[in-house]
mmCIF file of C-alpha atoms in Angstrom:
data_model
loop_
_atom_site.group_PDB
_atom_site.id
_atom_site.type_symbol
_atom_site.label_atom_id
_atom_site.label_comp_id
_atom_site.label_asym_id
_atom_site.label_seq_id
_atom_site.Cartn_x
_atom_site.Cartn_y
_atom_site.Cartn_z
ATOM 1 C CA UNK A 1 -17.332 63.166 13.589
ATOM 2 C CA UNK A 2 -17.628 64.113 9.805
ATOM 3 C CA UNK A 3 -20.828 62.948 8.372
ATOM 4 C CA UNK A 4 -22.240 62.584 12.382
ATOM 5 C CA UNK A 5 -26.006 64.115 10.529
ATOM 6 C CA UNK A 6 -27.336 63.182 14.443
ATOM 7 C CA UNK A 7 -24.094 64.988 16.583
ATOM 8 C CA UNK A 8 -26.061 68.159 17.524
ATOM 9 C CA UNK A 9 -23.508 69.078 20.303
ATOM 10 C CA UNK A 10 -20.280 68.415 21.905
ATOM 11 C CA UNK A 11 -17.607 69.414 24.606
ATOM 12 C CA UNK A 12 -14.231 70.825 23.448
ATOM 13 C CA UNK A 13 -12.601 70.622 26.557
ATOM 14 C CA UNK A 14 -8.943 70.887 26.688
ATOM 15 C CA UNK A 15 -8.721 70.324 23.004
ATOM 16 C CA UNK A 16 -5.756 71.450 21.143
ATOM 17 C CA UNK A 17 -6.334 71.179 17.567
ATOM 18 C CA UNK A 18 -8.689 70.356 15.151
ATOM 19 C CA UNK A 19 -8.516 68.407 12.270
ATOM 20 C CA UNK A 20 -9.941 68.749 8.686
ATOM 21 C CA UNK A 21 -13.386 68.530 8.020
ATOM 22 C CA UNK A 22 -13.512 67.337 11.765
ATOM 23 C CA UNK A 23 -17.305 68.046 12.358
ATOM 24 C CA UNK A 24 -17.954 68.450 8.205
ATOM 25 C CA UNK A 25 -21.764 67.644 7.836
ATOM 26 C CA UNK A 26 -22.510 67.025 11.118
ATOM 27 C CA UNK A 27 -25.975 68.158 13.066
ATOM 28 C CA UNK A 28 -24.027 71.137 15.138
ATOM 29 C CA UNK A 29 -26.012 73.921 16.285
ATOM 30 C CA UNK A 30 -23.222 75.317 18.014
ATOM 31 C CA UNK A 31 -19.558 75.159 18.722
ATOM 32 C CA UNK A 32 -17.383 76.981 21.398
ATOM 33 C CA UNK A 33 -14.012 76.529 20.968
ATOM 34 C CA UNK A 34 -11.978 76.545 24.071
ATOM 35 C CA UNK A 35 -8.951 78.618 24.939
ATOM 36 C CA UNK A 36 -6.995 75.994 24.822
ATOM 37 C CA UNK A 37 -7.536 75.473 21.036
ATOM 38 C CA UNK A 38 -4.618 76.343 19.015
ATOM 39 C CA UNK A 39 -5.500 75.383 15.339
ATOM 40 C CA UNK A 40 -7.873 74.312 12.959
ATOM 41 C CA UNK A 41 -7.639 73.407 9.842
ATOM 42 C CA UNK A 42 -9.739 74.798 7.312
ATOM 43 C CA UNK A 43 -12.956 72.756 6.202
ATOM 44 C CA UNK A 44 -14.068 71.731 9.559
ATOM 45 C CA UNK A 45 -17.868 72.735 9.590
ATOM 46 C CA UNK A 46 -17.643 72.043 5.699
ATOM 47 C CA UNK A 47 -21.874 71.549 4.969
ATOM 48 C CA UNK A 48 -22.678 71.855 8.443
ATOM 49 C CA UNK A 49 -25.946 73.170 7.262
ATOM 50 C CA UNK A 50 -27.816 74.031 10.823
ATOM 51 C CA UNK A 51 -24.835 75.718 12.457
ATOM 52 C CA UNK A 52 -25.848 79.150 13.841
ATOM 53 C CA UNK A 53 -23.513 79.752 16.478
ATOM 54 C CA UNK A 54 -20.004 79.853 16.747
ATOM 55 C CA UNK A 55 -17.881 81.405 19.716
ATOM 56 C CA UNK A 56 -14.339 81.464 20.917
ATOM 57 C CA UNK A 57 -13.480 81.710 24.608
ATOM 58 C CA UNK A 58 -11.951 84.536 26.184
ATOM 59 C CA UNK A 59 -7.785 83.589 26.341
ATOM 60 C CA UNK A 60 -7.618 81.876 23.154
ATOM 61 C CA UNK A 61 -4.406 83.500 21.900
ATOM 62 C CA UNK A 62 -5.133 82.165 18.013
ATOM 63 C CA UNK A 63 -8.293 82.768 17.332
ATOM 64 C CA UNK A 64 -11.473 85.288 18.254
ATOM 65 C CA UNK A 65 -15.180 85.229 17.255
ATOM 66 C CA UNK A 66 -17.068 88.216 15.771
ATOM 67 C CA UNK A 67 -20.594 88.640 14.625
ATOM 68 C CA UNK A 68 -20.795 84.366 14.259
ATOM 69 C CA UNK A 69 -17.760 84.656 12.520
ATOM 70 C CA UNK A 70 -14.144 82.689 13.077
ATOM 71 C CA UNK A 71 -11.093 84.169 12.257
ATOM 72 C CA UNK A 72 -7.778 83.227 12.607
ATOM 73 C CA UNK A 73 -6.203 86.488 14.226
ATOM 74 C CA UNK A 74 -2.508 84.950 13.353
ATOM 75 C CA UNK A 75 -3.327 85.003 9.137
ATOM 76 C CA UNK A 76 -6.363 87.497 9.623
ATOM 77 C CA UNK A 77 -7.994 84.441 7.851
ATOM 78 C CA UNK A 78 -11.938 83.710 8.084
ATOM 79 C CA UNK A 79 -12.033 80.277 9.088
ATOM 80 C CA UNK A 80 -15.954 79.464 8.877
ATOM 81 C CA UNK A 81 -19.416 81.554 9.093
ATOM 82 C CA UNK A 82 -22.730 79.997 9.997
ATOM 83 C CA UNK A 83 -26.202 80.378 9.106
ATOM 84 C CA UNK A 84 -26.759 84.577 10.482
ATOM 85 C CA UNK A 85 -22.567 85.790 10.467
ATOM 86 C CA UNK A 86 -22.595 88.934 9.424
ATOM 87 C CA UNK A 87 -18.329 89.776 8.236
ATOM 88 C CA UNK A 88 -16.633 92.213 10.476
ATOM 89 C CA UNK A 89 -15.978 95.577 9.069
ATOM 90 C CA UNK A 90 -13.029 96.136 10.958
ATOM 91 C CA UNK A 91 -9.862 95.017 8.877
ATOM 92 C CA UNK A 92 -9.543 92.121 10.998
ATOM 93 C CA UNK A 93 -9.904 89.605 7.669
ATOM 94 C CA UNK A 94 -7.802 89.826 4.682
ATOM 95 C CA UNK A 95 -8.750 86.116 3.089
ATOM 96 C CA UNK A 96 -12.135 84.089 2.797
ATOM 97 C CA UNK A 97 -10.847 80.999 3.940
ATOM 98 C CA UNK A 98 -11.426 77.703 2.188
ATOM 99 C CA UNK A 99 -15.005 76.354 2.625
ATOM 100 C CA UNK A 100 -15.692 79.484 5.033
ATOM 101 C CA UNK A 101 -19.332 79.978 3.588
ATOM 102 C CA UNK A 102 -19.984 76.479 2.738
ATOM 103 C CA UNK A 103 -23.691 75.366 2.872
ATOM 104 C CA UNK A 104 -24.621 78.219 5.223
ATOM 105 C CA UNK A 105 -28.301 77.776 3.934
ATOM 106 C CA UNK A 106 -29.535 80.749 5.048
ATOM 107 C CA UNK A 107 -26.763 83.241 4.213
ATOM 108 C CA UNK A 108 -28.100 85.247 1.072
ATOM 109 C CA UNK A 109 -26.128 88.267 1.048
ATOM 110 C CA UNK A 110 -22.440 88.359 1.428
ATOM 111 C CA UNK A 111 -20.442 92.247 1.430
ATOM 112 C CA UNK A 112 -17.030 91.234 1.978
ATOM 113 C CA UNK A 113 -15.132 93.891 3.459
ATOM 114 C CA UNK A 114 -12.721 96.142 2.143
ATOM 115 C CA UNK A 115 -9.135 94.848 2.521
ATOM 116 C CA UNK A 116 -9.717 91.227 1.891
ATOM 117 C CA UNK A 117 -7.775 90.411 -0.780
ATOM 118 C CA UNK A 118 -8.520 86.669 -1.357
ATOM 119 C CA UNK A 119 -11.239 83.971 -1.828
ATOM 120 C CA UNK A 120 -10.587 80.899 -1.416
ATOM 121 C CA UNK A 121 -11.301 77.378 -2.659
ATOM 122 C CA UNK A 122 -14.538 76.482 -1.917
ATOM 123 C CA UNK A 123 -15.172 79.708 -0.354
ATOM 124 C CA UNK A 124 -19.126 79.896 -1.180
ATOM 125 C CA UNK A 125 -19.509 76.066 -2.052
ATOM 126 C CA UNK A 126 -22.350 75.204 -2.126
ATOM 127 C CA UNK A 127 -24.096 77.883 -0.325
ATOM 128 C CA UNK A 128 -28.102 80.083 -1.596
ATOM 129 C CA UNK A 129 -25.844 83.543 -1.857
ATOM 130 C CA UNK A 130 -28.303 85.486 -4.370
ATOM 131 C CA UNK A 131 -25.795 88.729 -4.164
ATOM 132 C CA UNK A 132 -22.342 89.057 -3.544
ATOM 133 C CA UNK A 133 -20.664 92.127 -3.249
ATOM 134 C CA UNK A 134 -16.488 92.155 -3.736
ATOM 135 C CA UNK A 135 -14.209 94.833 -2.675
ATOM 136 C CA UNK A 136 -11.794 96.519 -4.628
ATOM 137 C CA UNK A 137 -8.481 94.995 -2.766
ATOM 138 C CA UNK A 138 -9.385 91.752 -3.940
ATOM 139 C CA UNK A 139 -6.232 90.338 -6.106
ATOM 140 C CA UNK A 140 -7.308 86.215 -6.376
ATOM 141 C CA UNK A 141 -10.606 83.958 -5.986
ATOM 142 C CA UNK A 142 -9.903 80.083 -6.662
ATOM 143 C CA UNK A 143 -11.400 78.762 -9.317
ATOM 144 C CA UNK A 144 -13.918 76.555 -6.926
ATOM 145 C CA UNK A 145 -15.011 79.371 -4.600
ATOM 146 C CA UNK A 146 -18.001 79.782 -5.962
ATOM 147 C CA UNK A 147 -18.700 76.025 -7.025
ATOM 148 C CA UNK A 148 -22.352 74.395 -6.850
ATOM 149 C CA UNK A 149 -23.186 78.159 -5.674
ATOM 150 C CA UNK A 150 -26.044 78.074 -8.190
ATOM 151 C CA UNK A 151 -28.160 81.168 -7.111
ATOM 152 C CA UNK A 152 -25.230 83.368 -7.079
ATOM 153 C CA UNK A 153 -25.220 84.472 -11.384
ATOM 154 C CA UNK A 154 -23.777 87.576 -11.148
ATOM 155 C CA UNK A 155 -21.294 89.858 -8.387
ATOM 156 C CA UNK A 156 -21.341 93.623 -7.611
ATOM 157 C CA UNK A 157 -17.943 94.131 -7.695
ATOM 158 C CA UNK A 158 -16.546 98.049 -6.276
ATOM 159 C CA UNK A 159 -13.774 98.446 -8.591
ATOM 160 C CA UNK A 160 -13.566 99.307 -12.527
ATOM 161 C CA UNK A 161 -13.994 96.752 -15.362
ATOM 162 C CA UNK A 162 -9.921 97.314 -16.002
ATOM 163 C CA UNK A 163 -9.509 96.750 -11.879
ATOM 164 C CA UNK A 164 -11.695 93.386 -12.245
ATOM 165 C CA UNK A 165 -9.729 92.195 -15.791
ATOM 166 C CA UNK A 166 -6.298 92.301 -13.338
ATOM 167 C CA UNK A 167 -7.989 90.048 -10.899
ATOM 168 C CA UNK A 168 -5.958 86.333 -10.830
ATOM 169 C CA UNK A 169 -9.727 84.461 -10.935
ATOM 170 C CA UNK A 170 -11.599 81.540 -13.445
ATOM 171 C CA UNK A 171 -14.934 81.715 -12.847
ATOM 172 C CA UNK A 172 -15.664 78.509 -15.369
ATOM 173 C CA UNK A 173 -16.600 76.324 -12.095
ATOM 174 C CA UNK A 174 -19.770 78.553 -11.207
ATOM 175 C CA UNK A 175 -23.309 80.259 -12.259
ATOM 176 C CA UNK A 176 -21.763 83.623 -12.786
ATOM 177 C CA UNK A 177 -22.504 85.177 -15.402
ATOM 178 C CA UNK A 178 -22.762 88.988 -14.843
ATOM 179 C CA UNK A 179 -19.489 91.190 -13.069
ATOM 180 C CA UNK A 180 -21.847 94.861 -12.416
ATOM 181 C CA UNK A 181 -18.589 97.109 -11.932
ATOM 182 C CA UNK A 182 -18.396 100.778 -11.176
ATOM 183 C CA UNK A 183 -17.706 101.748 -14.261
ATOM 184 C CA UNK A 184 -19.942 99.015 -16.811
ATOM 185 C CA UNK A 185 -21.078 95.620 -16.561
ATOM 186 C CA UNK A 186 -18.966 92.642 -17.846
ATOM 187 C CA UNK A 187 -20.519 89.655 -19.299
ATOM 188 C CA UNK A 188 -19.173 86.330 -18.760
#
């Protein structure tokens, strides 16, 4: 159903798995995934840009929805957000999946949570984030997580400018250009 602009809704029923970039740009407004559902791949709501609803039924054993948010409870992974997820505060995500934010139009303001500890590719493709906050416990962000992210110039990040230097990251793929630490501001 990738590229389906028209495919506004469907029925999961019964379905086991789904694929890569299975619904990517499609016209979903919602999704419920069924408790039957026992993986997705990352990617699948890729630039689904009028997405503002996702939910997981009670008895799925992989995965839960909080706050409009998917999460993989096996990996602690955020799957995807959609236009008004707001990230769980609750240690239940330690990695911004690939594409997770990915053309959620109307997402402007992203605190990830303390204890994630990765971004991933894609992560903010893509996407109108104006300000970004990053915890502390992050260790790695891909080098495309913030790609075609072109409001997004500079990230409030909680740690020190020696905290943020340790950081596995290249930023050459995006806008950024400021890192406002705790301790100074770094210029990229």
């Amino acid at each position: 159903f990738s590229g389906c602009s028209n495919l506004e809704n469907i029925d999961l029923k019964s379905v086991q798995f789904i694929g890569d970039a299975a619904f990517a740009g499609s016209g979903l407004t919602s999704v419920v995934i069924p408790s039957s559902v026992k993986y997705i791949e990352y990617n699948c709501w890729f630039n689904c840009k009028v997405l503002s609803s996702i939910t997981v039924q009670e008895g799925n054993l992989r995965y839960k929805s909080v706050n409009n948010c998917l999460i993989d409870t096996q990996t602690d992974i955020l799957v995807a957000t959609c236009n008004g997820s707001v990230l769980p505060n609750d240690g239940s995500i330690v990695s911004i999946g690939a594409g997770a934010f990915a053309s959620c139009p109307e997402i402007t303001s992203v605190v990830i949570p303390d204890g994630v500890e990765l971004i991933g590719i894609n992560a903010f493709w893509n996407s109108q984030i104006t300000h970004l906050v990053i915890p502390d416990s992050v260790v790695f962000i891909h080098s495309w997580a913030f790609s075609f992210c072109e409001t997004l110039t500079s990230i409030n990040y909680l740690g020190t400018m020696e905290q943020w230097n340790k950081i596995v990251k290249d930023l050459s793929n995006s806008s950024v250009a400021t890192i406002i630490c705790s301790d100074g501001t770094i210029s990229l």
